[in-house]
Short mmCIF file of C-alpha atoms and ligand atoms in Angstrom, two decimals:
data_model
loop_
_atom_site.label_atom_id
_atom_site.label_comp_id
_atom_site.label_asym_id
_atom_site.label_seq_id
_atom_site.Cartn_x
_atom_site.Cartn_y
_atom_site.Cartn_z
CA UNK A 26 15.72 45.47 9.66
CA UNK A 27 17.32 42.46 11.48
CA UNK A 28 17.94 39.68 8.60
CA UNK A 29 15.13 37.13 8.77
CA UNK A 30 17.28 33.56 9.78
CA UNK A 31 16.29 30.64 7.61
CA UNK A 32 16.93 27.19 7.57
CA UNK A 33 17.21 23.89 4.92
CA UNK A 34 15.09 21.33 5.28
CA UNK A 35 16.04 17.55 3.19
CA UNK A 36 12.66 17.20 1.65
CA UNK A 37 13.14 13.28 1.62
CA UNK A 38 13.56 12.75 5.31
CA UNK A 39 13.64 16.43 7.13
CA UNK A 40 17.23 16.59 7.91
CA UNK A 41 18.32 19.94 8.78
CA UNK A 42 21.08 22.30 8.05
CA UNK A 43 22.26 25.58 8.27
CA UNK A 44 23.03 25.89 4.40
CA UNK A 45 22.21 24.37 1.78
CA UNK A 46 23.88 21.25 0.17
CA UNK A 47 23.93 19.12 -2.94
CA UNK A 48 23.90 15.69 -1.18
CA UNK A 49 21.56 15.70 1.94
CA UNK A 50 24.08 13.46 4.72
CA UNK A 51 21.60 11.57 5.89
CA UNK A 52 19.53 10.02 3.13
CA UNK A 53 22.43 10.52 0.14
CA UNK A 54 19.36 11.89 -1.91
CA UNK A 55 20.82 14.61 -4.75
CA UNK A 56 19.44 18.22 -4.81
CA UNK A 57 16.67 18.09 -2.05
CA UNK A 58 17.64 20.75 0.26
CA UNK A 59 14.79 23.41 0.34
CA UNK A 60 15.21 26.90 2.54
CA UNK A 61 12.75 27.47 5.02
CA UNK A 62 12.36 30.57 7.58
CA UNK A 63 13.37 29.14 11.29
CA UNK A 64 10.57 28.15 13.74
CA UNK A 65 10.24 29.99 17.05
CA UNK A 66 9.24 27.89 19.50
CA UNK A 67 7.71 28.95 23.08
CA UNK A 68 10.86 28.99 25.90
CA UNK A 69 9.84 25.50 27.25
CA UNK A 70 10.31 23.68 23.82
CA UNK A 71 7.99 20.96 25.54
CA UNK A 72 4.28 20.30 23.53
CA UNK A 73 0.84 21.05 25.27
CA UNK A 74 0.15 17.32 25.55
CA UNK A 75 3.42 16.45 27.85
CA UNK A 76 2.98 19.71 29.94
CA UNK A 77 -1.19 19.07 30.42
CA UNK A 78 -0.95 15.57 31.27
CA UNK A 79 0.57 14.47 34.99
CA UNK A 80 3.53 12.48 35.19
CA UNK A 81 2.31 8.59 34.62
CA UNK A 82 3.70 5.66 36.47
CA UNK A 83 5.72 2.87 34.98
CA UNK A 84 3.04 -0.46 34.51
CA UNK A 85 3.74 -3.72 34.90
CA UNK A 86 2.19 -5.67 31.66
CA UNK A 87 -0.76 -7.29 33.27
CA UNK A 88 -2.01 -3.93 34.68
CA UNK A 89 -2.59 -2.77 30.92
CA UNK A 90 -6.31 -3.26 29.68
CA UNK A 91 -6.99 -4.38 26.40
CA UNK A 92 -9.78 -3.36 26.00
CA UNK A 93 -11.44 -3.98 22.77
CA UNK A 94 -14.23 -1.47 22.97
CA UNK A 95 -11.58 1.34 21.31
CA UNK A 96 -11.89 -0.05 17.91
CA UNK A 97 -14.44 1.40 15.63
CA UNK A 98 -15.72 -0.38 12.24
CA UNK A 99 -14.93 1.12 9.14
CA UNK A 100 -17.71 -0.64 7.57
CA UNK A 101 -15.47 -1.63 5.02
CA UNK A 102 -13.84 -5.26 6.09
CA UNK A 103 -11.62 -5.07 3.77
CA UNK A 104 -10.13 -1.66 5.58
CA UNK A 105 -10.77 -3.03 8.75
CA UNK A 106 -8.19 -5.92 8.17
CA UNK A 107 -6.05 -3.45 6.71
CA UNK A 108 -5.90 -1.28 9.44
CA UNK A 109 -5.80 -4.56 12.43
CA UNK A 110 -9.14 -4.93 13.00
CA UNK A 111 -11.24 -1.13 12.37
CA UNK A 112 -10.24 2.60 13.76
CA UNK A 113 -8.15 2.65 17.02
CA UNK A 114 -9.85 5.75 19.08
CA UNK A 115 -6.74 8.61 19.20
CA UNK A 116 -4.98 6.68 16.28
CA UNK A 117 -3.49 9.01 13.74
CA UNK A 118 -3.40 7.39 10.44
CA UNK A 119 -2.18 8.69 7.40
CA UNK A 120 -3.49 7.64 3.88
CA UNK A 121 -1.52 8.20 0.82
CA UNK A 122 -2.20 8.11 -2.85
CA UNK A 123 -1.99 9.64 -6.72
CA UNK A 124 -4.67 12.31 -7.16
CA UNK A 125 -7.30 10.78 -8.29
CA UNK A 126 -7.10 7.40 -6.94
CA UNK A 127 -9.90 7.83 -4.50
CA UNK A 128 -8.90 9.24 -1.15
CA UNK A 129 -11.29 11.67 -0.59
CA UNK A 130 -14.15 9.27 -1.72
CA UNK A 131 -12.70 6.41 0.37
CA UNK A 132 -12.99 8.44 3.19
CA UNK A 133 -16.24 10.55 2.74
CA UNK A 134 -17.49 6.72 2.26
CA UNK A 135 -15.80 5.79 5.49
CA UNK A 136 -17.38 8.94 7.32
CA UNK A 137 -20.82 7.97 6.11
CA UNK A 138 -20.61 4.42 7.24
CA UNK A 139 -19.09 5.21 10.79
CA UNK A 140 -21.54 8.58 11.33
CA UNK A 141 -24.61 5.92 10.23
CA UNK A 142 -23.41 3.76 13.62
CA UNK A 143 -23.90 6.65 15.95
CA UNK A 144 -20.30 8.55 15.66
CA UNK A 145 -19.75 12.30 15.38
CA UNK A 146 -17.40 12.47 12.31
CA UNK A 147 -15.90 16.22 10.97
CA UNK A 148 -14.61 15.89 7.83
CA UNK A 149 -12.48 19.07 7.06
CA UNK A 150 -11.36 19.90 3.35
CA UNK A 151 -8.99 22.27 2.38
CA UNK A 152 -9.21 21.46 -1.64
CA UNK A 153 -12.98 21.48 -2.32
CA UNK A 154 -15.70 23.34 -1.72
CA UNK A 155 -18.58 22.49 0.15
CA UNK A 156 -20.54 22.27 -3.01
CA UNK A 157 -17.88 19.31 -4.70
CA UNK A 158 -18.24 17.59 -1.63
CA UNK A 159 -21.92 17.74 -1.90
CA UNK A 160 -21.70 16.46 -5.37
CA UNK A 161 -19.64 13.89 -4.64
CA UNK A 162 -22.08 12.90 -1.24
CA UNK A 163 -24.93 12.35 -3.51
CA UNK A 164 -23.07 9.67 -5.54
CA UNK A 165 -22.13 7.79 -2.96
CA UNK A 166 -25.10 7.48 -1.67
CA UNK A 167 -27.55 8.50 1.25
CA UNK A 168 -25.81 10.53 4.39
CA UNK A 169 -27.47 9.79 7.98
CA UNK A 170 -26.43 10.36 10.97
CA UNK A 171 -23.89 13.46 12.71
CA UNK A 172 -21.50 13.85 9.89
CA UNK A 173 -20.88 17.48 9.20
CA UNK A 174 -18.37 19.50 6.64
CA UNK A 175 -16.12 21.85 7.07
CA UNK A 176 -13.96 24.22 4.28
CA UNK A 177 -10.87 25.94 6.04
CA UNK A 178 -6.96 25.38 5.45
CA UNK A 179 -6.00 27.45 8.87
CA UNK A 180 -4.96 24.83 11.44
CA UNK A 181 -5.38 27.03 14.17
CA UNK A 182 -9.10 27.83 13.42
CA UNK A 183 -9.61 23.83 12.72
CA UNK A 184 -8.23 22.94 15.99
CA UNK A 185 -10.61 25.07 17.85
CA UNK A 186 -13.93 23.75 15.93
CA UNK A 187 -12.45 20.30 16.80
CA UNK A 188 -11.94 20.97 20.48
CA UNK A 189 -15.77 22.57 20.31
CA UNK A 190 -17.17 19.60 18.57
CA UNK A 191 -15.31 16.38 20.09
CA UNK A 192 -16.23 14.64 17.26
CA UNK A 193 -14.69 10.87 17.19
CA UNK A 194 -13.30 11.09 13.83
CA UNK A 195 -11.67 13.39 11.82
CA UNK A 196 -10.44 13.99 8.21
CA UNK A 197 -8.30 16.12 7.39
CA UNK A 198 -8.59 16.88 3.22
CA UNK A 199 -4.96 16.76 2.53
CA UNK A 200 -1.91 17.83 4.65
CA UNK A 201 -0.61 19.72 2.26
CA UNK A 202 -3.21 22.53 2.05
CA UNK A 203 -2.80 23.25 5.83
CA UNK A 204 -1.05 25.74 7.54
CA UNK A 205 -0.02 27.40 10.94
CA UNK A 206 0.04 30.89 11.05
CA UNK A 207 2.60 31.29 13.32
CA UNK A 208 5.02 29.34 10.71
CA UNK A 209 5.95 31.57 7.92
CA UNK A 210 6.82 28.80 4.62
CA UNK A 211 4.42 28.31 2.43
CA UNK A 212 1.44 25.31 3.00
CA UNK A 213 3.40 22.07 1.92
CA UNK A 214 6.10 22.78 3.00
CA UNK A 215 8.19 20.83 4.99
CA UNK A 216 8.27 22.66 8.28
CA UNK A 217 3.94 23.52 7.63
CA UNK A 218 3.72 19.21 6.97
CA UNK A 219 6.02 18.99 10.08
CA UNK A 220 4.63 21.06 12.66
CA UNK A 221 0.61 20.75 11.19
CA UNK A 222 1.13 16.91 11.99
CA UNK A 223 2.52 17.45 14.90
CA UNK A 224 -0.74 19.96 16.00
CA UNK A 225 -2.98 16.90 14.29
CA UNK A 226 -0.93 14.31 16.71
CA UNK A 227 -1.43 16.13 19.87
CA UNK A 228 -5.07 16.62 19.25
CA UNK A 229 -5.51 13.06 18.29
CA UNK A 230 -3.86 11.78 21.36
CA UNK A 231 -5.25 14.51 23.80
CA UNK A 232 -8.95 14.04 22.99
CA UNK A 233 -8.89 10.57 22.15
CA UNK A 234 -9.52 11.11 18.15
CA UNK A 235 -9.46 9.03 15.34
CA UNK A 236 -7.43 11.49 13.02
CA UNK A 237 -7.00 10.54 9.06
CA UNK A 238 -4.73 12.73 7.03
CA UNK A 239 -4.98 12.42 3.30
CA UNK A 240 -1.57 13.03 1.95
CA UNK A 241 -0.01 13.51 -1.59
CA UNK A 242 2.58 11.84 -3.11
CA UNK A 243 5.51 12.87 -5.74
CA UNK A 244 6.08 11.61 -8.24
CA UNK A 245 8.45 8.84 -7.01
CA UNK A 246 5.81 7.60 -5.00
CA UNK A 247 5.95 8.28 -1.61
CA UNK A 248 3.82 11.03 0.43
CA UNK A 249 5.12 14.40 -0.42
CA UNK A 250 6.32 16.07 2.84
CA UNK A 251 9.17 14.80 4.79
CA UNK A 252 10.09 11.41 6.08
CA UNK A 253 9.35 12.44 9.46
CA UNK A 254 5.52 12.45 8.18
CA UNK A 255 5.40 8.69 8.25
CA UNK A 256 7.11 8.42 11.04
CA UNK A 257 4.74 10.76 13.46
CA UNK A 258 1.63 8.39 12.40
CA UNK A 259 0.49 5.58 13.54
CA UNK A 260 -0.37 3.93 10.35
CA UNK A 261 0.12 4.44 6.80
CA UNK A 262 -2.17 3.02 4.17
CA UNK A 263 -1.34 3.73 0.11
CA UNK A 264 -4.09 3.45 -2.39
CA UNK A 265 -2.53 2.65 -5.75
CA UNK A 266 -3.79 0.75 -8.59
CA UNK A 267 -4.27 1.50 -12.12
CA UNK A 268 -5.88 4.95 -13.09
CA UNK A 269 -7.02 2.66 -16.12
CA UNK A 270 -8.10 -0.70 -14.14
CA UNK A 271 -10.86 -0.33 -12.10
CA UNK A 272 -9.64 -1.84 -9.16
CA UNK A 273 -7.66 0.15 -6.21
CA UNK A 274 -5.55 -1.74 -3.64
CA UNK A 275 -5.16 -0.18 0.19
CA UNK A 276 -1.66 -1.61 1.32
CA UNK A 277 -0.29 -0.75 4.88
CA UNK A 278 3.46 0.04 4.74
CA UNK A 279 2.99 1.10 8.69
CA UNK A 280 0.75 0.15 11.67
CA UNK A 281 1.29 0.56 15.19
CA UNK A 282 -2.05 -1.57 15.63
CA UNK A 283 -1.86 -4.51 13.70
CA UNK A 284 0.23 -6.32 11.19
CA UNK A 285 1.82 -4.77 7.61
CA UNK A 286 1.64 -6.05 4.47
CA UNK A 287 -2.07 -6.70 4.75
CA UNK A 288 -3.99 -5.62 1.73
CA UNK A 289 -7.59 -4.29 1.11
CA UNK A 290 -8.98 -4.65 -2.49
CA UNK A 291 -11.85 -1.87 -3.74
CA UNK A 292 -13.35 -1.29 -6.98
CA UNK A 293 -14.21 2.23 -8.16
CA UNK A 294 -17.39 1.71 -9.54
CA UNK A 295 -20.80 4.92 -10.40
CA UNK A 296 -21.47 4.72 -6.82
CA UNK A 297 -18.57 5.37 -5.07
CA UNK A 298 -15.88 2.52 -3.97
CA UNK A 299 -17.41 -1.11 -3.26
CA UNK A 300 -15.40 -4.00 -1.77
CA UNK A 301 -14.17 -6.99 -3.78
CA UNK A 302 -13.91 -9.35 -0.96
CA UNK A 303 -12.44 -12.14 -3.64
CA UNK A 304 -9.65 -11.00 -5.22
CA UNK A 305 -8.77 -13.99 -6.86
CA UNK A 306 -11.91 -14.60 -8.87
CA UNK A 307 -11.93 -10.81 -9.81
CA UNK A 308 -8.15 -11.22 -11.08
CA UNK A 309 -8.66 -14.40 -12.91
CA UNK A 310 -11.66 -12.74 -14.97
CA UNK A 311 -11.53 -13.23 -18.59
CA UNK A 312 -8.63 -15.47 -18.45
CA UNK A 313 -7.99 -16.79 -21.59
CA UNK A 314 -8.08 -20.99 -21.69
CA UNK A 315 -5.34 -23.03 -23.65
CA UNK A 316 -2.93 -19.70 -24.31
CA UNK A 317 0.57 -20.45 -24.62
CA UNK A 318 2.22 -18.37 -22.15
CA UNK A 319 -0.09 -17.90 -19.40
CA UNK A 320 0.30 -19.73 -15.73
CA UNK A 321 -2.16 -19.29 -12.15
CA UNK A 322 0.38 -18.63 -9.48
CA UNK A 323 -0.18 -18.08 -6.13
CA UNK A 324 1.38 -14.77 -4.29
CA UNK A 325 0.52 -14.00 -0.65
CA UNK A 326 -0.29 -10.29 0.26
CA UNK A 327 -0.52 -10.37 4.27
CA UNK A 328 -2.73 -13.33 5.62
CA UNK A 329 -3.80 -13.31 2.32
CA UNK A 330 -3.32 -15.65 -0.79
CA UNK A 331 -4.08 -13.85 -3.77
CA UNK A 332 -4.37 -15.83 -7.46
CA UNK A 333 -2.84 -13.79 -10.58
CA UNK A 334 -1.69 -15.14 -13.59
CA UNK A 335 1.43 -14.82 -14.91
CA UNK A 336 1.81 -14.15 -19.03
CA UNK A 337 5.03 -14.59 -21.03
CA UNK A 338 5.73 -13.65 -24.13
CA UNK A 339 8.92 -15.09 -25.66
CA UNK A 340 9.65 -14.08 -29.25
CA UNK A 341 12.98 -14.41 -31.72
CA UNK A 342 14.96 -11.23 -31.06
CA UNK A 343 15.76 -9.16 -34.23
CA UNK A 344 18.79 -7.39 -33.27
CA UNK A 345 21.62 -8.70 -31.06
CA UNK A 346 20.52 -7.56 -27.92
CA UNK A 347 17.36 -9.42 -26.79
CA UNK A 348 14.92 -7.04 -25.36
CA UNK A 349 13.03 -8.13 -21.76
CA UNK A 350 10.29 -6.59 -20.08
CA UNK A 351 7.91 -6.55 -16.74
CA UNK A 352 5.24 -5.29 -15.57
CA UNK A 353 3.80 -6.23 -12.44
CA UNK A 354 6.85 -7.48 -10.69
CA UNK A 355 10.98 -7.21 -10.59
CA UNK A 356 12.41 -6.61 -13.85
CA UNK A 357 15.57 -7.97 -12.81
CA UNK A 358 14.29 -10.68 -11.21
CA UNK A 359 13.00 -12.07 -14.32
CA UNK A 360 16.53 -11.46 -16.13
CA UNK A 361 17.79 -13.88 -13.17
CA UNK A 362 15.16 -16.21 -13.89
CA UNK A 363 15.90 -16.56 -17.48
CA UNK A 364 19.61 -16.62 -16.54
CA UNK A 365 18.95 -19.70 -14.91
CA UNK A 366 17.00 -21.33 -17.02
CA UNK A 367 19.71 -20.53 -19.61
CA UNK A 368 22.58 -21.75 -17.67
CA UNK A 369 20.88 -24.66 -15.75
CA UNK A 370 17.87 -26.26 -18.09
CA UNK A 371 20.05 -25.44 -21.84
CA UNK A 372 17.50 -23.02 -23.33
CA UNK A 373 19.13 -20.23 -25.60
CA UNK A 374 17.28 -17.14 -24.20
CA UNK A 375 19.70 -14.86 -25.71
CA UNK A 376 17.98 -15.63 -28.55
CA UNK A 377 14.66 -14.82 -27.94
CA UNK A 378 12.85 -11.45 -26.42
CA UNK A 379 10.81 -11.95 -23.35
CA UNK A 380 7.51 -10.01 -21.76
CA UNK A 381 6.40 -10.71 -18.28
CA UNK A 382 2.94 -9.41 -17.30
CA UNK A 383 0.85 -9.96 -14.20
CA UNK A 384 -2.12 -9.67 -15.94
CA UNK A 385 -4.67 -7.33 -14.20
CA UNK A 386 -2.13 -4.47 -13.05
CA UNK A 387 -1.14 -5.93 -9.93
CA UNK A 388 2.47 -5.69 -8.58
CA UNK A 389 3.24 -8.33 -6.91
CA UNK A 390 7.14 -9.14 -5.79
CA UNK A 391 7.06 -12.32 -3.48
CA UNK A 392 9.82 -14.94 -4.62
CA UNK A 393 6.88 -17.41 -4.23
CA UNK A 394 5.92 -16.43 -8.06
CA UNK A 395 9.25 -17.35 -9.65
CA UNK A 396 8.24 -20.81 -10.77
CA UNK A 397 5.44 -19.24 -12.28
CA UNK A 398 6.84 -16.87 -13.96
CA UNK A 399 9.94 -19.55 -15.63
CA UNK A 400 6.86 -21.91 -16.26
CA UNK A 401 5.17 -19.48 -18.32
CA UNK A 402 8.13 -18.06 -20.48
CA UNK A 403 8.85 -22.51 -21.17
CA UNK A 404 5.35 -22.55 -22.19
CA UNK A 405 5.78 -19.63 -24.34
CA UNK A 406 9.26 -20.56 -25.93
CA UNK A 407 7.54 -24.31 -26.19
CA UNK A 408 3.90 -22.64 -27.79
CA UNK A 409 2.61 -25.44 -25.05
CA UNK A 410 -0.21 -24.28 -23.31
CA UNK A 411 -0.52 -25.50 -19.62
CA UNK A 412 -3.36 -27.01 -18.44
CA UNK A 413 -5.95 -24.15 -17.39
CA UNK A 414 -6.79 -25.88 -14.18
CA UNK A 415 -3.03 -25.72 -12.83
CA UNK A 416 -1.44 -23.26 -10.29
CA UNK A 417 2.39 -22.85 -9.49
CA UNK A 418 4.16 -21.32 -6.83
CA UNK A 419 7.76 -21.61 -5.28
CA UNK A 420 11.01 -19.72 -5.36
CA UNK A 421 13.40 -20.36 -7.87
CA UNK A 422 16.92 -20.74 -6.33
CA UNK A 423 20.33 -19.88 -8.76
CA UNK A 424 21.22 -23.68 -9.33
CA UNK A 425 17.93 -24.55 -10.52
CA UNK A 426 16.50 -25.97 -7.32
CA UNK A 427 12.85 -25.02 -6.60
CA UNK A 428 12.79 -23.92 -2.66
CA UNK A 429 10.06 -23.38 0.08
CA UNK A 430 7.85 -21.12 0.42
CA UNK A 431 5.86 -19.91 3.34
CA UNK A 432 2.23 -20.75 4.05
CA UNK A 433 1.85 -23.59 1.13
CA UNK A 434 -1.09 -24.70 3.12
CA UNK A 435 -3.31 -21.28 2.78
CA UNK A 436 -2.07 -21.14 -0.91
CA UNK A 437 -3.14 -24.79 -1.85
CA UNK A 438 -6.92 -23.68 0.11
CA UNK A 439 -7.06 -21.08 -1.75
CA UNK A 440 -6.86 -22.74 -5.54
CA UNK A 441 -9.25 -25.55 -4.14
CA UNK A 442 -11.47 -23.12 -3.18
CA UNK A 443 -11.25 -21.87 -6.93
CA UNK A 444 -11.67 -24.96 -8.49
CA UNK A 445 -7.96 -25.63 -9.74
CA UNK A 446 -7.15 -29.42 -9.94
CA UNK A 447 -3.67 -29.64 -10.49
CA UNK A 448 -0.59 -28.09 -7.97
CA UNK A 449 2.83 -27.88 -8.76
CA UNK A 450 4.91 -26.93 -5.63
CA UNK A 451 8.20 -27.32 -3.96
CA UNK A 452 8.64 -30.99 -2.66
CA UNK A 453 9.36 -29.92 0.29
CA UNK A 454 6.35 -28.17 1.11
CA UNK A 455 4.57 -31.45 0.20
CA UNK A 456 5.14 -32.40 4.14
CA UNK A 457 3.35 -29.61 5.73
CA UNK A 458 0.13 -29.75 3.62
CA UNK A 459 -3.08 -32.09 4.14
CA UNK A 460 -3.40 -33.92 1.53
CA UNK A 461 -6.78 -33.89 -0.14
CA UNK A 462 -8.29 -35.74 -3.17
CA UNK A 463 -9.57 -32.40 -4.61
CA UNK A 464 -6.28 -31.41 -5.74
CA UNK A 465 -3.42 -33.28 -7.45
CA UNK A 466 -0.18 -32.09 -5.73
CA UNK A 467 2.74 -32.71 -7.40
CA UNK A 468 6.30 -31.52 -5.51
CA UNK A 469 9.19 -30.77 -7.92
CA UNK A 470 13.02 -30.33 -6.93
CA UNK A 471 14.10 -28.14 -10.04
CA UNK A 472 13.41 -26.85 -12.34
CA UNK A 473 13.58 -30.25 -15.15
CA UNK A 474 10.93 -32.22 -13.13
CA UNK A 475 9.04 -28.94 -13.01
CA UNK A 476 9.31 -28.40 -16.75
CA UNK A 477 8.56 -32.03 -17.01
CA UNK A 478 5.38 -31.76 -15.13
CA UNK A 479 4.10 -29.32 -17.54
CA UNK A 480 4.86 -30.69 -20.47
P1 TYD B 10 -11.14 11.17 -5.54
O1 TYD B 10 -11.69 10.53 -4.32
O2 TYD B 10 -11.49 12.59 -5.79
O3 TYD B 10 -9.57 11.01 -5.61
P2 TYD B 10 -8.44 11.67 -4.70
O4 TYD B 10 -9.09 12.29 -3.52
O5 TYD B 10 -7.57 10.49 -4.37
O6 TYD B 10 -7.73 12.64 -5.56
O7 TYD B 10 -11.58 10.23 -6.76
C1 TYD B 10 -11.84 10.77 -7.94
C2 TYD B 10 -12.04 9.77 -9.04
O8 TYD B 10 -12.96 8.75 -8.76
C3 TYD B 10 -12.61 10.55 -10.18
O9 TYD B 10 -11.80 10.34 -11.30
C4 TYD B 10 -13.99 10.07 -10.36
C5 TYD B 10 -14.01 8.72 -9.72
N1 TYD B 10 -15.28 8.43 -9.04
C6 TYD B 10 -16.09 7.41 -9.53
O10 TYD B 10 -15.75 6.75 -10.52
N2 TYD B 10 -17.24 7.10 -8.86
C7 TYD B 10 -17.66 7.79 -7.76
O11 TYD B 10 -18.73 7.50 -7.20
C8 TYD B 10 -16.82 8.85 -7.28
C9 TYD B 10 -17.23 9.65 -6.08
C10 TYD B 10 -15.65 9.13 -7.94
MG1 MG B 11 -9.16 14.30 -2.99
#
């Protein structure tokens, strides 16, 4: 028997070799090489799509239609913004997440809302039964409309109920479970992800269908599967969040259709996943009033300001090495902060242990949150509360200096809007922003006249 010919795949980003390495070339990731058997492809090596479809010609700009019927509502604003505005018709968007985040009930909520407007959605699952996904239905709610379910992890048998039903949307109940028969690895695999996307992507662009892939991710955080996964979509959304808050934030990383960086906040709640169309008020619940430690900043997620507060905890170290932590944002960005305010303002922080929190779970890494955060570890190290109606923002720079930050205007809004009286922002930002007798703005330089302000 002629010996089978295999290949090795780079599990990070798909790079391909004909044996196997430590060090994958292209991504200098350690010990990812995987062997899978090679793919035989038909003699013409070109895809259905390109041979179907005639030969277009070239358009001048203002021949192109936008035309703004193509978008379908989510019924979810806070996924429409996310995704620029609802569904693009023969989008292919890819959503990512830890298992039991709340893909699957994200989009079975999704499917309900968009078959209850008069779409034909097929949602296809290849890790529950029908009966789960029953179960789960009648949590969520009531299910009108053409929405119909389908168990089956065979690509090949999927892609001939979707070319019999032309529904508008699809789901497809995670990548990983699917397979081509004519490709021999195993389902999850890198060449199965590959070439099962690639199947998805043609069908999505061919009929015109909204196509959402539910993907895994390792345990380093991105979707299991090969680079080349994220970069065959369109869009790709993550759903992270704490297993242990209830809260779950949608973040595009990709989108062909709209801007990155744009968030979506949900809350996992009996009934399924509902909304939280103010952020801020939902992360400033339960604050605690007059605690040492604790500062409202101002971070910026999209379009979007978003108010967190920062906590400090600064305590005499015990041994000679003081010990620092954070969660929520840059670890070492906080040793840089103290740095500073050890080298610039005089404070001993090698004497003292430091925590940083964001309080709520959120991770948050804009530069905008620096003051904050060195306003919060003073008013630990001081056990001087800061006024409960004050927010901070701006970037800390290495000599002390407090710089600009981006979209001041939005940020200030946004604690008016909450009721905060008191703003303590770079001076320079002081020229682009109204001013407004709601809000006492006061611009600091560096970080002394910001200390001063607080104290
Ligand atoms: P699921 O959508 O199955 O996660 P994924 O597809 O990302 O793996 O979400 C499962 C979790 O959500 C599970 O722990 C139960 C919880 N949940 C609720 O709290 N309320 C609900 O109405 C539903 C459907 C799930
Ligand atoms: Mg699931």
């Amino acid at each position: 028997m002629a010996k089978s010919k295999t290949v090795y795949f780079c599990k990070e980003c798909g790079f391909e070799s004909p044996k196997w390495m430590g060090q994958c070339p292209a991504c200098k990731e350690w010990n990812t090489f995987v062997e899978e058997p090679v793919i035989k492809r038909e003699k013409s090596g070109v895809s259905g799509l390109l041979r179907r479809t005639p030969a277009a010609k070239p358009a001048f700009l203002n021949e192109i239609s936008l035309d703004d019927g193509d978008r379908i509502p989510t019924g979810f604003e806070e996924l429409d913004r996310v995704l620029g505005d609802g569904i693009v018709a023969g989008s292919l968007v890819l959503v990512g997440g830890d298992p039991g985040i709340g893909k699957s009930t994200l989009l079975l909520q999704v499917c309900r809302n968009i078959a209850a407007a008069g779409k034909k959605v097929l949602y296809i699952s290849g890790e529950e039964s029908l009966k789960q996904i029953k179960l789960r239905a009648n949590r969520i709610g009531q299910v009108t409309g053409d929405l119909r379910f389908l168990c089956e992890t065979n690509l090949e048998a999927i892609e001939e109920s979707i070319r019999e039903e032309k529904p508008d949307m699809v789901v497809i109940d995670s990548i990983q479970t699917m397979y081509r028969e004519e490709i021999s690895s195993a389902p999850g695999s890198v060449s199965q992800v590959r070439e099962s996307t690639n199947l998805l992507m043609q069908l999505a662009k061919g009929l015109g269908i909204a196509v959402f892939i539910v993907g895994h991710v390792t345990k380093e955080g991105v979707v299991a599967g090969p680079r080349v996964l994220e970069h065959m979509v369109d869009t790709v959304l993550y759903f992270e969040g704490d297993r242990s808050a209830a809260y779950r934030i949608l973040r595009g990383v990709k989108n062909r259709f709209g801007s990155t960086n744009e968030i979506g906040v949900f809350e996992m709640e009996e009934k399924g996943l509902r909304q939280v169309k103010n952020p801020s008020e939902f992360m400033l619940n339960g604050r605690p009033e007059d605690a040492s430690g604790a500062v409202v900043a101002c971070s910026m997620e999209g379009t979007r300001p978003i108010l967190v507060e920062v906590q400090a905890l600064v305590t005499t170290t015990n041994f000679g090495m003081p010990r620092r932590t954070a969660a929520g944002t840059d670890y070492n960005r906080v040793n840089l902060l103290m740095a500073v305010l050890e080298k610039r303002c005089r404070y001993e922080m090698s004497r003292y242990d430091a925590y940083v929190n964001i309080a709520g779970g959120m991770k948050m890494n804009e530069p905008a949150l620096d003051l904050a955060i060195v306003m919060a570890l003073i008013s630990s190290l001081k056990d001087k509360p800061v006024s409960p109606g004050t927010i901070i923002f701006g970037e800390v720079g290495l000599s002390g200096e407090v710089r600009a930050v981006s979209q001041a205007e939005q940020r200030v809004n946004e604690a008016v809007k909450l009721g905060f009286d008191t703003c303590i922002l770079p001076e320079i930002c002081l020229e682009k922003i109204k001013r407004t007798d709601k809000i006492r703005l006061i611009g600091v330089k560096n970080l002394r006249e910001a200390i001063s302000a607080i104290t």
